[in-house]
Amino acid sequence: MEIERKYLIFDIPFSLSDYPFRHIEQGYLCTNPVVRIRRDDTQYYLTYKSKGLMVREEYNLPLTEEAYLHLKSKADGRIITKKRYMIPLPSPSSKEPLTIELDIFLGDLSPLILAEVEFPDEISANQFLPPEWFGKDVTFSSEYHNSTLSKK
């Protein structure tokens, strides 16, 4: 189960050089339901996501590089490339800190920046107060799903 909130980011009030990042490339074999392939640095995955906006089922299966490259040629729409920064976010309602997954989109989706925060449960997600630098909450807009962005 994936439970996450998503926000547009217009300004980052700190240096990203202090945080680790990964290079991500992904394509979509189907968008209803979502069937995605992803290269995450040197790891490869096939992902299925059910319908939903804040809460949905998600299943990841490992792929080999060869299988990823084979399926990449079959992807519909654009291949999305981005840098994903992992930024710790203290959580007052949880013993475990949350993590901001800050996606800096590259290529023709630049200068789009989105922040996602995953939660252990729906209550935490609904009670979340985002940092002041987060922009518009787009959690409930499918317009900002990567599967939708792959079509534009």
Short mmCIF file of C-alpha atoms in Angstrom, two decimals:
data_model
loop_
_atom_site.label_atom_id
_atom_site.label_comp_id
_atom_site.label_asym_id
_atom_site.label_seq_id
_atom_site.Cartn_x
_atom_site.Cartn_y
_atom_site.Cartn_z
CA MET A 1 0.00 0.00 0.00
CA GLU A 2 1.28 3.44 -0.94
CA ILE A 3 0.00 6.40 1.06
CA GLU A 4 1.50 9.70 -0.05
CA ARG A 5 0.91 13.42 -0.37
CA LYS A 6 2.32 15.38 -3.32
CA TYR A 7 3.18 19.08 -3.63
CA LEU A 8 4.37 21.48 -6.32
CA ILE A 9 7.63 23.19 -5.36
CA PHE A 10 8.52 26.65 -6.64
CA ASP A 11 11.51 27.54 -4.45
CA ILE A 12 13.92 25.42 -2.42
CA PRO A 13 15.17 27.47 0.56
CA PHE A 14 18.36 25.43 1.13
CA SER A 15 21.21 23.81 -0.78
CA LEU A 16 20.46 20.39 -2.21
CA SER A 17 24.17 19.53 -2.17
CA ASP A 18 23.76 18.39 1.46
CA TYR A 19 21.39 15.57 0.48
CA PRO A 20 21.78 12.30 -1.42
CA PHE A 21 20.03 11.84 -4.72
CA ARG A 22 19.37 9.14 -7.27
CA HIS A 23 18.97 9.32 -11.04
CA ILE A 24 15.61 7.92 -12.10
CA GLU A 25 14.36 7.08 -15.59
CA GLN A 26 10.89 5.63 -16.06
CA GLY A 27 8.39 4.79 -18.73
CA TYR A 28 4.81 3.53 -18.81
CA LEU A 29 3.62 0.39 -20.55
CA CYS A 30 0.05 1.15 -19.49
CA THR A 31 -1.58 3.99 -17.55
CA ASN A 32 -4.90 2.36 -16.62
CA PRO A 33 -3.94 0.43 -14.58
CA VAL A 34 -0.48 1.90 -14.16
CA VAL A 35 2.30 -0.45 -15.26
CA ARG A 36 5.65 1.29 -15.03
CA ILE A 37 9.27 0.38 -15.65
CA ARG A 38 11.97 2.25 -13.76
CA ARG A 39 15.74 2.52 -13.65
CA ASP A 40 16.72 3.81 -10.21
CA ASP A 41 20.50 4.37 -10.48
CA THR A 42 21.60 0.78 -11.19
CA GLN A 43 18.45 -1.04 -10.09
CA TYR A 44 15.50 -1.87 -12.34
CA TYR A 45 11.83 -2.43 -11.49
CA LEU A 46 8.44 -3.22 -12.96
CA THR A 47 5.69 -1.57 -10.90
CA TYR A 48 1.93 -2.01 -10.85
CA LYS A 49 -0.20 0.72 -9.21
CA SER A 50 -3.95 0.52 -8.69
CA LYS A 51 -6.36 3.42 -9.14
CA GLY A 52 -6.32 6.07 -6.45
CA LEU A 53 -4.79 9.41 -5.57
CA MET A 54 -3.50 9.52 -1.97
CA VAL A 55 -3.90 5.81 -1.24
CA ARG A 56 -3.35 2.98 -3.69
CA GLU A 57 -1.90 -0.47 -4.02
CA GLU A 58 1.66 -0.65 -5.33
CA TYR A 59 3.71 -3.72 -6.22
CA ASN A 60 7.37 -3.63 -7.29
CA LEU A 61 9.12 -6.51 -9.02
CA PRO A 62 12.84 -6.54 -9.82
CA LEU A 63 13.96 -6.49 -13.46
CA THR A 64 17.30 -7.14 -15.07
CA GLU A 65 18.91 -4.35 -17.06
CA GLU A 66 18.27 -6.34 -20.24
CA ALA A 67 14.57 -6.75 -19.44
CA TYR A 68 14.30 -3.04 -18.59
CA LEU A 69 15.88 -2.01 -21.90
CA HIS A 70 13.62 -4.39 -23.81
CA LEU A 71 10.48 -3.02 -22.14
CA LYS A 72 11.68 0.60 -22.43
CA SER A 73 11.39 0.35 -26.21
CA LYS A 74 7.70 -0.54 -25.73
CA ALA A 75 6.84 2.35 -23.39
CA ASP A 76 4.03 4.71 -24.40
CA GLY A 77 4.66 8.45 -24.41
CA ARG A 78 7.77 10.10 -23.05
CA ILE A 79 10.44 8.54 -20.87
CA ILE A 80 10.60 10.62 -17.69
CA THR A 81 14.00 11.49 -16.23
CA LYS A 82 14.56 13.12 -12.87
CA LYS A 83 16.88 13.50 -9.92
CA ARG A 84 15.33 12.36 -6.64
CA TYR A 85 16.67 13.91 -3.45
CA MET A 86 15.93 12.23 -0.13
CA ILE A 87 15.40 14.87 2.59
CA PRO A 88 14.60 13.89 6.20
CA LEU A 89 11.55 15.55 7.70
CA PRO A 90 10.99 15.29 11.47
CA SER A 91 7.50 14.08 12.26
CA PRO A 92 5.91 15.28 15.51
CA SER A 93 3.27 12.54 15.38
CA SER A 94 5.61 9.61 14.70
CA LYS A 95 8.73 8.14 16.26
CA GLU A 96 10.15 7.65 12.79
CA PRO A 97 11.03 10.72 10.73
CA LEU A 98 9.34 11.10 7.38
CA THR A 99 11.26 11.59 4.15
CA ILE A 100 10.64 14.15 1.45
CA GLU A 101 11.26 12.64 -1.97
CA LEU A 102 12.08 15.78 -3.95
CA ASP A 103 11.91 15.17 -7.71
CA ILE A 104 13.71 17.60 -9.99
CA PHE A 105 12.44 16.76 -13.47
CA LEU A 106 14.88 16.88 -16.37
CA GLY A 107 14.46 17.20 -20.12
CA ASP A 108 11.22 18.60 -21.48
CA LEU A 109 9.52 18.43 -18.05
CA SER A 110 12.07 20.84 -16.58
CA PRO A 111 11.68 23.04 -14.49
CA LEU A 112 8.93 20.97 -12.78
CA ILE A 113 9.72 20.10 -9.15
CA LEU A 114 7.46 17.87 -7.04
CA ALA A 115 7.78 16.74 -3.43
CA GLU A 116 6.22 13.52 -2.20
CA VAL A 117 5.93 12.39 1.40
CA GLU A 118 4.94 8.80 2.18
CA PHE A 119 3.08 7.92 5.37
CA PRO A 120 2.54 4.79 7.45
CA ASP A 121 -1.25 5.32 7.52
CA GLU A 122 -4.06 7.53 6.23
CA ILE A 123 -4.50 9.31 9.55
CA SER A 124 -0.90 10.57 9.44
CA ALA A 125 -1.32 11.61 5.81
CA ASN A 126 -4.52 13.53 6.53
CA GLN A 127 -3.01 15.29 9.58
CA PHE A 128 0.22 16.26 7.78
CA LEU A 129 1.22 19.91 7.94
CA PRO A 130 3.69 20.56 5.12
CA PRO A 131 6.77 22.76 5.52
CA GLU A 132 6.23 26.41 4.57
CA TRP A 133 8.32 26.05 1.41
CA PHE A 134 5.97 23.44 -0.06
CA GLY A 135 3.72 24.89 -2.74
CA LYS A 136 0.29 23.78 -3.90
CA ASP A 137 -0.99 20.43 -2.64
CA VAL A 138 -1.60 18.35 -5.80
CA THR A 139 -2.25 15.05 -4.02
CA PHE A 140 -5.80 14.84 -5.32
CA SER A 141 -4.98 15.90 -8.87
CA SER A 142 -4.12 13.11 -11.29
CA GLU A 143 -2.57 15.83 -13.50
CA TYR A 144 0.68 15.47 -11.55
CA HIS A 145 0.89 11.69 -11.55
CA ASN A 146 4.00 10.63 -13.45
CA SER A 147 1.81 8.39 -15.59
CA THR A 148 -0.13 11.47 -16.71
CA LEU A 149 3.07 13.49 -17.23
CA SER A 150 4.35 10.72 -19.50
CA LYS A 151 1.50 11.44 -21.96
CA LYS A 152 2.01 15.18 -22.42
#
